[in-house]
Every structure is written in C-alpha cells, then in structure tokens.
C-alpha cells in the first residue's frame, strides 16, 4: 500500500472557510464527514478541490470500537462522502460511541462523544473484525485515530502501543496519530508519550493531528478550542524524529482565533516537524505496511462480554447508574459532566431557539435533564425529548416562555412544519376546541 503524501493541512470548518481559502501553504483539509452532504458540498470545498487541495473526510460516529458490527448505513454514507470529495483515504476513531441494544437486551444509548475501548484481547478481536468490515465497504483506504481519554479501564492487558501495533499488523489499517491525545493520556492516565511513540507501528502512519486543550483540576481536556501548547509540539517533534509524517493537520473546532493566529500555529507545527527531521536518522523510513495477517472473526461471546462492559460504563456516565468496580469514580464524574456539557452545547447549536426561549435557564435545565436521560438518538431527537420533558413537567414557569416552547415543539413534532397562515391557525384552534368537548 503506497503512502499518500499530504503535507500541511487544517481542519475545514464553515466558520473559518474564507480564512482557510486565503491561507498560504495549505496542502489539504479535513472535514467532519457527518457535517457534509455529498450532493450539496459547500462552495468553499469545491473551490479548494478545483485548486488541487486534497479533502479528507473524518468520521466521528461509526463506533468501530463498539461491540456491535459497524452499521451498514453509516458505512455507506462515509463511502459516499469519500467518493464525492475525491479523497485518497477516509479516517475514523478507535472508540465506542454507543452501547446497549440486542447484545445486552437493553435499550441502546448514545454517548455523543468518543469513549476509550479497553485494551484487552476481547476488545482487540472485535475491533479488528469491525475494521475489516469497514475496509471492505469503503472505496479507499481507512486510517483510524487514537483518542483522548479522561478515564482508564481496569485490568487492561496491553499498552496503547501494543494494542495499535496488533491492530495494524492484523488488519493492515493505517493509523492517524493524534499527538494532542498522547499528551492528554500523559496527563490523565500517566502514560509516557515517548514510550507510546516508541511502541507505535509508525510505518503504518497515515497522518498526524495536532490540537489544543486546557487543564483543570489535574485533568486535561482535549477541547480543540485553545492554542496548541508546547508539550504537544514537543511530542510532534519526537514523532518527526522517528519518521517523516506523510501529513500534519491542525484541528480547531470552536473559539476560532483570527486567521493570523491560525497561521502562526501552522508555522509552529511546521517548525516542530522540521526540528524532528533534523535529528532523524538518515536511514529511509519504511513505506507502507506489511500484508495483514489472517484475522479470525470475533466469537459471539467476545462481543457479548464487551457489550456488557461498555453498556455498564456508558450507563454510569449518562444515566446515573453505579460506576462499575475498578474505575476511578472521580474521573468518571468528570467524564459524565463533560458528556452532559457537550450535549448541552450541541443541542444549543442544532436548536438555537431553545437558549433564546429559556434564557439563562436553558443550561441548568438541560444538565438536570441529561443526568438521568441518556441520549438514544441524534442531537435533534435529544432536543425534542428535552423540550417534551420540560413541558410534561409544566415548565418553564413563565407562561409566555412555556407557550413559545410548546409552539416550537409542535412545529417540529409532526411530519411537516406547522403552517402559520391565518386560515390554518384558525382550523387548528377549532380542532383543539372540539377535542376538549
């Protein structure tokens, strides 16, 4: 498999689309796969493609590390985006994002975030099979990313390097190494980034992510909303001292600074790579990866054991059930708060009317709802369920706000938006009066 040389890139987001187009030295961009529609690509992406800029779709919802086999619909959607963008590869995460369902005979729940898989033989067997399924369904090579974690699984059987080496060796999958996530795992899990790099199969490297975050109460939060710190750049230099990265990309998802600041961060990233290259051995780096070894299908018992474990963890994080034995309860509480806060933020973006209607009461009301109400569908469904819960409890207390909230919910709860034409409103009022008789 030939390595694709990408160069220096940045995560394309609608908020910075104009700035990205104007930036010098941008060789490629990455888009969140779920945020683009193959038949209606943004004009900015089309212009970038016409200029020869490579576009790579980056999936966030496949859940390759989950106990269930990858969803065919999600795989088809990812394949369609790769084809529409003319991408040389697609990427996803080594994570689980949902649990429950048929394997546990419990309702399925969504995390709304990427959660770490246990580094165990069961989880590795399931992940390898899921990766193979995804590879067979995609028209271009797949690369998978190591994630940031706020908590560790007890009784793990491998280091991250061993786990990823086994994965690449068994499946031939490429690796997307996020050096910011290595820093996160250093702060949160005590894992030495240098040791992690030494154990990684860097011959399988597809490209590198670089991003910022912040530390609070001894926990590093991988926010993608802050400047890239020096320790992350140092890890990038360490990686570049071992292998020439085919591509390096700056991720920024919110709190976007002025374009000049983004360009300075890109310059710092280039400088970190060049510093690593100066200390690298003159011996040429290996190109491509070995042919994958035969992979036996994960037996049903491995999937069931993993499903039970992941469901227990996710239920503790989003539904208030007891934390499973062996987990750090403090870290689990931090993760639970982070998941709820992200849900509140995303729901506010997909349903911006709710913070307007509820004002300062929106966030505390949503966080209280999220404590015991796990997400079972997408964020739009979550917004509807939240409002339905408020209205059924007779809230908010302000009559006008409650009336506006009810109108918002009714507009979206039917198969079609409610018409505001006077004749239609009169017919609805008449129908409600008749039904009350």
Coordinates of C-alpha atoms in Angstrom, one line a residue:
X1 CA 0.0 0.0 0.0
X2 CA 1.6 3.3 -1.1
X3 CA 1.7 6.1 1.4
X4 CA -0.2 9.3 0.4
X5 CA 1.9 12.4 0.9
X6 CA -0.5 15.1 2.2
X7 CA 1.7 17.9 3.5
X8 CA 0.4 20.6 6.0
X9 CA -3.3 21.0 6.5
X10 CA -6.1 22.4 8.6
X11 CA -9.5 21.2 9.7
X12 CA -12.1 22.8 7.4
X13 CA -15.0 24.3 9.3
X14 CA -17.7 26.6 8.0
X15 CA -16.8 29.3 10.5
X16 CA -13.3 29.6 9.0
X17 CA -14.0 28.6 5.4
X18 CA -12.9 32.0 3.9
X19 CA -9.8 32.2 6.1
X20 CA -8.8 28.7 5.1
X21 CA -9.2 29.5 1.4
X22 CA -6.9 32.5 1.8
X23 CA -4.2 30.8 3.8
X24 CA -0.9 30.3 2.1
X25 CA 0.8 26.9 2.2
X26 CA -2.4 24.8 2.8
X27 CA -1.9 21.5 1.0
X28 CA -5.0 19.7 2.3
X29 CA -8.0 20.0 4.6
X30 CA -10.1 17.6 6.6
X31 CA -13.8 17.8 7.0
X32 CA -16.1 16.1 9.6
X33 CA -17.8 13.5 7.4
X34 CA -21.2 13.8 9.1
X35 CA -21.3 17.5 8.5
X36 CA -21.2 17.5 4.7
X37 CA -23.8 16.2 2.2
X38 CA -22.4 14.6 -1.0
X39 CA -25.0 16.2 -3.2
X40 CA -24.6 19.7 -1.7
X41 CA -20.9 20.2 -0.9
X42 CA -20.1 23.8 0.3
X43 CA -18.8 26.1 -2.4
X44 CA -15.6 26.7 -0.4
X45 CA -14.7 23.0 -0.5
X46 CA -15.5 22.8 -4.2
X47 CA -13.2 25.8 -4.8
X48 CA -10.4 24.2 -2.8
X49 CA -10.7 21.0 -4.7
X50 CA -10.5 22.9 -8.0
X51 CA -7.2 24.3 -6.8
X52 CA -5.9 20.8 -6.2
X53 CA -6.3 20.9 -2.4
X54 CA -6.9 17.4 -1.1
X55 CA -10.0 16.9 1.1
X56 CA -10.2 14.0 3.6
X57 CA -13.5 13.0 5.3
X58 CA -13.1 12.3 9.1
X59 CA -15.9 10.3 10.6
X60 CA -16.9 10.6 14.3
X61 CA -20.0 8.4 14.6
X62 CA -19.1 4.9 13.3
X63 CA -18.0 3.5 16.6
X64 CA -15.5 0.9 15.4
X65 CA -14.5 0.0 18.9
X66 CA -18.1 -0.8 19.9
X67 CA -19.4 -4.3 20.5
X68 CA -21.8 -4.2 17.6
X69 CA -20.7 -4.6 14.0
X70 CA -20.5 -1.3 12.1
X71 CA -23.8 0.0 10.8
X72 CA -24.2 -0.5 7.1
X73 CA -25.9 2.8 6.6
X74 CA -23.1 4.7 8.3
X75 CA -20.5 2.9 6.2
X76 CA -22.4 3.7 3.0
X77 CA -22.6 7.4 4.0
X78 CA -18.9 7.5 4.7
X79 CA -18.1 5.8 1.4
X80 CA -20.4 8.3 -0.5
X81 CA -18.5 11.2 1.1
X82 CA -15.1 9.8 0.1
X83 CA -16.3 9.4 -3.5
X84 CA -17.9 12.9 -3.7
X85 CA -14.8 14.6 -2.3
X86 CA -12.4 12.5 -4.4
X87 CA -10.5 11.6 -1.3
X88 CA -7.4 9.3 -1.2
X89 CA -8.4 7.9 2.2
X90 CA -11.0 8.2 5.0
X91 CA -10.5 8.3 8.7
X92 CA -12.4 7.3 11.9
X93 CA -11.6 6.7 15.6
X94 CA -10.7 3.8 17.8
X95 CA -13.6 4.4 20.1
X96 CA -17.1 3.4 21.1
X97 CA -19.9 5.9 20.9
X98 CA -23.0 3.8 21.8
X99 CA -23.9 0.7 23.8
X100 CA -26.8 -1.5 24.8
X101 CA -29.0 -3.0 22.1
X102 CA -29.6 -6.6 21.1
X103 CA -26.3 -8.0 22.5
X104 CA -27.4 -6.9 26.0
X105 CA -31.2 -7.0 25.6
X106 CA -31.2 -3.4 26.9
X107 CA -32.2 -0.1 25.2
X108 CA -29.5 1.4 23.1
X109 CA -27.9 4.6 24.4
X110 CA -25.6 7.1 22.7
X111 CA -22.6 8.8 24.3
X112 CA -22.5 11.8 21.9
X113 CA -18.7 11.5 22.3
X114 CA -15.7 9.3 21.6
X115 CA -15.0 6.9 24.5
X116 CA -12.0 4.7 25.0
X117 CA -12.1 0.9 24.4
X118 CA -10.4 -1.4 26.9
X119 CA -7.0 -2.6 25.7
X120 CA -8.0 -6.3 26.1
X121 CA -7.9 -9.3 23.8
X122 CA -11.7 -9.3 23.6
X123 CA -11.8 -5.6 22.5
X124 CA -8.9 -6.1 20.1
X125 CA -10.6 -9.1 18.4
X126 CA -13.9 -7.2 18.0
X127 CA -12.1 -4.0 16.8
X128 CA -10.1 -6.0 14.2
X129 CA -13.2 -7.6 12.8
X130 CA -15.0 -4.2 12.7
X131 CA -12.1 -2.6 10.9
X132 CA -12.1 -5.3 8.3
X133 CA -15.8 -4.9 7.7
X134 CA -15.3 -1.2 7.3
X135 CA -12.3 -1.7 4.9
X136 CA -14.4 -4.0 2.7
X137 CA -17.2 -1.4 2.5
X138 CA -15.1 1.7 1.7
X139 CA -13.7 2.6 -1.7
X140 CA -10.4 4.0 -0.4
X141 CA -8.0 3.0 2.4
X142 CA -9.1 3.5 6.1
X143 CA -7.0 5.1 8.8
X144 CA -8.0 5.0 12.5
X145 CA -7.2 7.5 15.2
X146 CA -6.1 7.1 18.8
X147 CA -8.4 9.1 21.1
X148 CA -8.0 11.2 24.2
X149 CA -9.4 9.6 27.4
X150 CA -10.4 11.1 30.7
X151 CA -10.5 7.7 32.4
X152 CA -8.8 4.3 32.2
X153 CA -10.3 0.8 32.1
X154 CA -9.2 -1.5 34.9
X155 CA -7.4 -4.7 34.2
X156 CA -6.1 -3.8 30.7
X157 CA -3.9 -6.3 29.1
X158 CA -1.8 -4.1 26.6
X159 CA -0.2 -0.7 26.3
X160 CA -1.5 1.6 23.7
X161 CA 1.5 0.9 21.5
X162 CA 1.0 -2.9 21.7
X163 CA -2.8 -2.5 21.1
X164 CA -2.2 -0.3 18.0
X165 CA 0.6 -2.5 16.7
X166 CA -1.6 -5.6 16.9
X167 CA -4.4 -3.8 15.2
X168 CA -2.2 -2.6 12.3
X169 CA -0.5 -5.9 12.0
X170 CA -3.7 -7.9 11.8
X171 CA -5.7 -5.7 9.5
X172 CA -3.3 -3.5 7.5
X173 CA -5.2 -0.4 8.6
X174 CA -3.4 2.9 8.6
X175 CA -3.0 4.9 11.8
X176 CA -3.9 8.6 12.3
X177 CA -1.8 9.5 15.3
X178 CA -3.1 12.5 17.4
X179 CA -0.2 13.9 19.3
X180 CA -2.5 16.1 21.4
X181 CA -4.3 12.9 22.5
X182 CA -0.9 11.4 23.5
X183 CA -0.4 14.5 25.7
X184 CA -4.0 14.1 27.1
X185 CA -3.2 10.5 28.0
X186 CA 0.0 11.5 29.6
X187 CA -1.8 14.0 32.0
X188 CA -4.9 11.9 32.6
X189 CA -3.5 8.4 32.6
X190 CA 0.2 8.8 33.4
X191 CA 1.3 7.3 30.0
X192 CA 4.7 8.5 28.8
X193 CA 4.4 10.0 25.3
X194 CA 7.9 8.9 24.4
X195 CA 7.2 5.3 25.4
X196 CA 3.9 5.4 23.4
X197 CA 5.7 6.7 20.3
X198 CA 8.4 4.0 20.7
X199 CA 5.8 1.3 20.7
X200 CA 3.7 2.5 17.7
X201 CA 4.0 1.0 14.3
X202 CA 5.0 4.3 12.6
X203 CA 5.4 2.5 9.3
X204 CA 1.6 2.5 9.2
X205 CA 1.3 6.2 9.8
X206 CA -1.3 8.0 7.5
X207 CA -1.0 11.4 9.1
X208 CA -0.9 13.4 12.3
X209 CA -3.4 15.5 14.2
X210 CA -2.3 18.5 16.4
X211 CA -4.7 20.4 18.6
X212 CA -5.0 22.4 21.8
X213 CA -6.8 21.9 25.1
X214 CA -6.7 23.0 28.7
X215 CA -6.0 21.6 32.2
X216 CA -8.5 21.9 35.0
X217 CA -8.1 20.2 38.5
X218 CA -5.3 17.9 37.2
X219 CA -7.4 16.7 34.2
X220 CA -6.5 17.6 30.6
X221 CA -9.5 18.4 28.4
X222 CA -8.9 17.9 24.7
X223 CA -11.1 20.9 23.7
X224 CA -9.9 21.7 20.1
X225 CA -10.7 25.3 21.2
X226 CA -7.4 26.5 22.6
X227 CA -3.9 27.2 21.2
X228 CA -1.6 24.2 20.7
X229 CA 0.6 24.0 23.8
X230 CA 4.4 23.5 23.8
X231 CA 4.2 19.9 25.2
X232 CA 2.1 18.9 22.2
X233 CA 4.5 20.4 19.8
X234 CA 7.4 18.6 21.6
X235 CA 5.6 15.3 21.1
X236 CA 5.2 16.1 17.4
X237 CA 9.0 16.8 17.2
X238 CA 9.6 13.5 18.9
X239 CA 7.4 11.7 16.3
X240 CA 9.1 13.5 13.4
X241 CA 12.5 12.5 14.8
X242 CA 11.4 8.8 14.2
X243 CA 9.5 9.1 10.9
X244 CA 8.7 11.6 8.3
X245 CA 4.9 12.2 8.8
X246 CA 3.0 12.0 5.5
X247 CA 0.7 14.8 6.6
X248 CA 0.2 17.0 9.6
X249 CA -3.1 18.8 10.4
X250 CA -4.2 21.5 12.8
X251 CA -7.6 20.8 14.4
X252 CA -9.8 23.7 15.7
X253 CA -13.5 23.1 16.3
X254 CA -14.6 26.3 18.1
X255 CA -13.5 29.5 19.7
X256 CA -11.8 30.4 16.4
X257 CA -9.0 33.0 16.6
X258 CA -8.1 35.5 13.9
X259 CA -6.6 34.0 10.7
X260 CA -3.2 35.4 11.5
X261 CA -3.1 33.4 14.8
X262 CA -4.1 30.2 13.0
X263 CA -1.3 30.8 10.5
X264 CA 1.2 31.3 13.4
X265 CA 0.1 27.9 14.8
X266 CA 0.6 26.3 11.4
X267 CA 4.1 27.8 11.3
X268 CA 4.8 26.4 14.8
X269 CA 3.7 23.0 13.6
X270 CA 5.9 23.2 10.5
X271 CA 8.8 24.2 12.8
X272 CA 8.2 21.2 15.2
X273 CA 8.3 18.8 12.2
X274 CA 11.5 20.4 10.8
X275 CA 13.1 20.1 14.3
X276 CA 12.3 16.5 14.4
X277 CA 13.6 15.9 10.9
X278 CA 17.0 17.4 11.7
X279 CA 17.5 14.8 14.4
X280 CA 16.1 11.9 12.5
X281 CA 18.4 9.1 11.2
X282 CA 19.3 9.4 7.6
X283 CA 18.0 5.8 7.1
X284 CA 14.9 5.9 4.9
X285 CA 11.6 5.3 6.7
X286 CA 9.6 2.2 5.7
X287 CA 6.9 2.9 3.2
X288 CA 3.6 1.2 3.6
X289 CA 2.7 -1.7 6.0
X290 CA 3.0 -5.4 5.9
X291 CA 0.3 -7.5 4.4
X292 CA -2.3 -8.1 7.1
X293 CA -2.3 -11.4 8.9
X294 CA -5.4 -13.6 8.7
X295 CA -8.0 -12.4 11.3
X296 CA -10.4 -14.8 12.8
X297 CA -13.9 -13.5 13.4
X298 CA -14.6 -12.4 16.9
X299 CA -16.7 -15.0 18.6
X300 CA -20.1 -14.1 19.9
X301 CA -19.0 -14.4 23.5
X302 CA -16.3 -11.8 23.0
X303 CA -18.8 -9.3 21.5
X304 CA -21.2 -10.1 24.4
X305 CA -18.6 -9.6 27.1
X306 CA -17.5 -6.3 25.5
X307 CA -21.1 -5.2 25.1
X308 CA -21.9 -5.8 28.7
X309 CA -18.8 -3.9 29.9
X310 CA -19.4 -0.9 27.6
X311 CA -23.1 -0.7 28.5
X312 CA -22.3 -0.6 32.2
X313 CA -19.7 2.1 31.7
X314 CA -21.9 4.2 29.4
X315 CA -24.9 3.8 31.7
X316 CA -22.8 5.1 34.6
X317 CA -21.8 8.1 32.5
X318 CA -25.1 9.2 31.1
X319 CA -27.9 7.5 33.1
X320 CA -26.6 7.8 36.7
X321 CA -26.2 4.1 37.3
X322 CA -23.4 2.9 39.7
X323 CA -19.8 3.2 38.5
X324 CA -18.5 -0.3 37.7
X325 CA -15.9 -1.8 40.0
X326 CA -12.3 -0.8 39.4
X327 CA -13.0 2.6 37.7
X328 CA -11.8 5.8 39.2
X329 CA -15.0 7.4 40.4
X330 CA -13.7 10.9 40.3
X331 CA -12.6 10.6 36.7
X332 CA -15.9 9.0 35.8
X333 CA -17.7 12.0 37.3
X334 CA -15.5 14.4 35.3
X335 CA -16.3 12.4 32.2
X336 CA -20.0 12.4 32.9
X337 CA -20.1 16.2 33.4
X338 CA -18.1 16.6 30.2
X339 CA -20.6 14.5 28.2
X340 CA -23.5 16.4 29.6
X341 CA -21.9 19.7 28.9
X342 CA -21.2 18.7 25.3
X343 CA -24.8 17.6 24.8
X344 CA -26.0 20.9 26.1
X345 CA -23.6 22.8 23.8
X346 CA -24.5 20.7 20.7
X347 CA -28.3 20.9 21.3
X348 CA -28.0 24.7 21.6
X349 CA -26.3 24.7 18.2
X350 CA -28.8 22.4 16.4
X351 CA -31.8 24.1 18.2
X352 CA -30.7 27.7 18.7
X353 CA -34.2 28.8 19.6
X354 CA -34.1 26.9 22.9
X355 CA -31.5 29.1 24.7
X356 CA -33.4 32.2 23.4
X357 CA -36.7 31.0 24.8
X358 CA -35.3 29.7 28.1
X359 CA -32.6 32.3 28.6
X360 CA -30.3 31.7 31.5
X361 CA -32.5 28.7 32.5
X362 CA -31.5 26.7 29.4
X363 CA -28.2 25.2 30.6
X364 CA -29.2 24.2 34.2
X365 CA -32.5 22.8 32.9
X366 CA -30.7 20.7 30.2
X367 CA -28.0 19.5 32.5
X368 CA -30.6 18.3 35.1
X369 CA -32.4 16.5 32.3
X370 CA -29.2 14.9 31.0
X371 CA -28.3 13.4 34.4
X372 CA -30.8 10.6 34.1
X373 CA -32.0 10.8 30.5
X374 CA -29.4 9.2 28.2
X375 CA -29.3 10.2 24.5
X376 CA -30.9 7.4 22.4
X377 CA -30.8 9.1 19.0
X378 CA -29.2 12.1 17.4
X379 CA -29.0 15.6 18.9
X380 CA -32.2 16.8 17.2
X381 CA -34.0 14.0 18.8
X382 CA -32.3 14.9 22.1
X383 CA -33.6 18.5 21.8
X384 CA -37.2 17.3 21.2
X385 CA -37.0 14.9 24.1
X386 CA -35.7 17.6 26.4
X387 CA -38.5 20.0 25.5
X388 CA -41.1 17.3 25.8
X389 CA -39.8 16.5 29.3
X390 CA -39.9 20.2 30.3
X391 CA -43.5 20.7 29.0
X392 CA -44.8 17.5 30.7
X393 CA -43.5 18.9 34.0
X394 CA -45.3 22.2 33.4
X395 CA -42.1 24.1 32.8
X396 CA -40.8 26.7 32.4
X397 CA -42.9 28.6 35.0
X398 CA -43.0 31.7 32.9
X399 CA -46.3 31.4 30.9
X400 CA -45.0 33.2 27.8
X401 CA -41.8 31.1 27.6
X402 CA -43.8 27.9 28.1
X403 CA -46.2 28.9 25.3
X404 CA -43.3 29.7 22.9
X405 CA -41.6 26.4 23.9
X406 CA -44.8 24.5 23.2
X407 CA -45.2 26.2 19.8
X408 CA -41.6 25.3 19.0
X409 CA -42.2 21.6 19.9
X410 CA -45.4 21.4 17.9
X411 CA -43.8 22.9 14.8
X412 CA -41.2 20.1 14.8
X413 CA -43.1 17.1 16.2
X414 CA -45.3 16.4 13.2
X415 CA -44.3 15.0 9.7
X416 CA -44.4 18.6 8.3
X417 CA -43.8 22.0 9.8
X418 CA -46.9 23.7 11.1
X419 CA -48.2 26.4 8.8
X420 CA -48.6 30.0 10.2
X421 CA -51.3 31.0 7.7
X422 CA -54.3 32.5 9.5
X423 CA -56.8 30.1 8.0
X424 CA -54.7 27.1 9.1
X425 CA -54.2 28.5 12.6
X426 CA -58.0 29.0 12.9
X427 CA -58.6 25.4 11.8
X428 CA -56.1 24.2 14.4
X429 CA -57.8 26.3 17.1
X430 CA -61.2 25.0 16.1
X431 CA -60.0 21.4 16.2
X432 CA -58.5 21.8 19.7
X433 CA -61.8 23.3 20.9
X434 CA -63.8 20.4 19.5
X435 CA -61.4 17.9 21.1
X436 CA -61.9 19.4 24.5
X437 CA -65.6 18.9 24.4

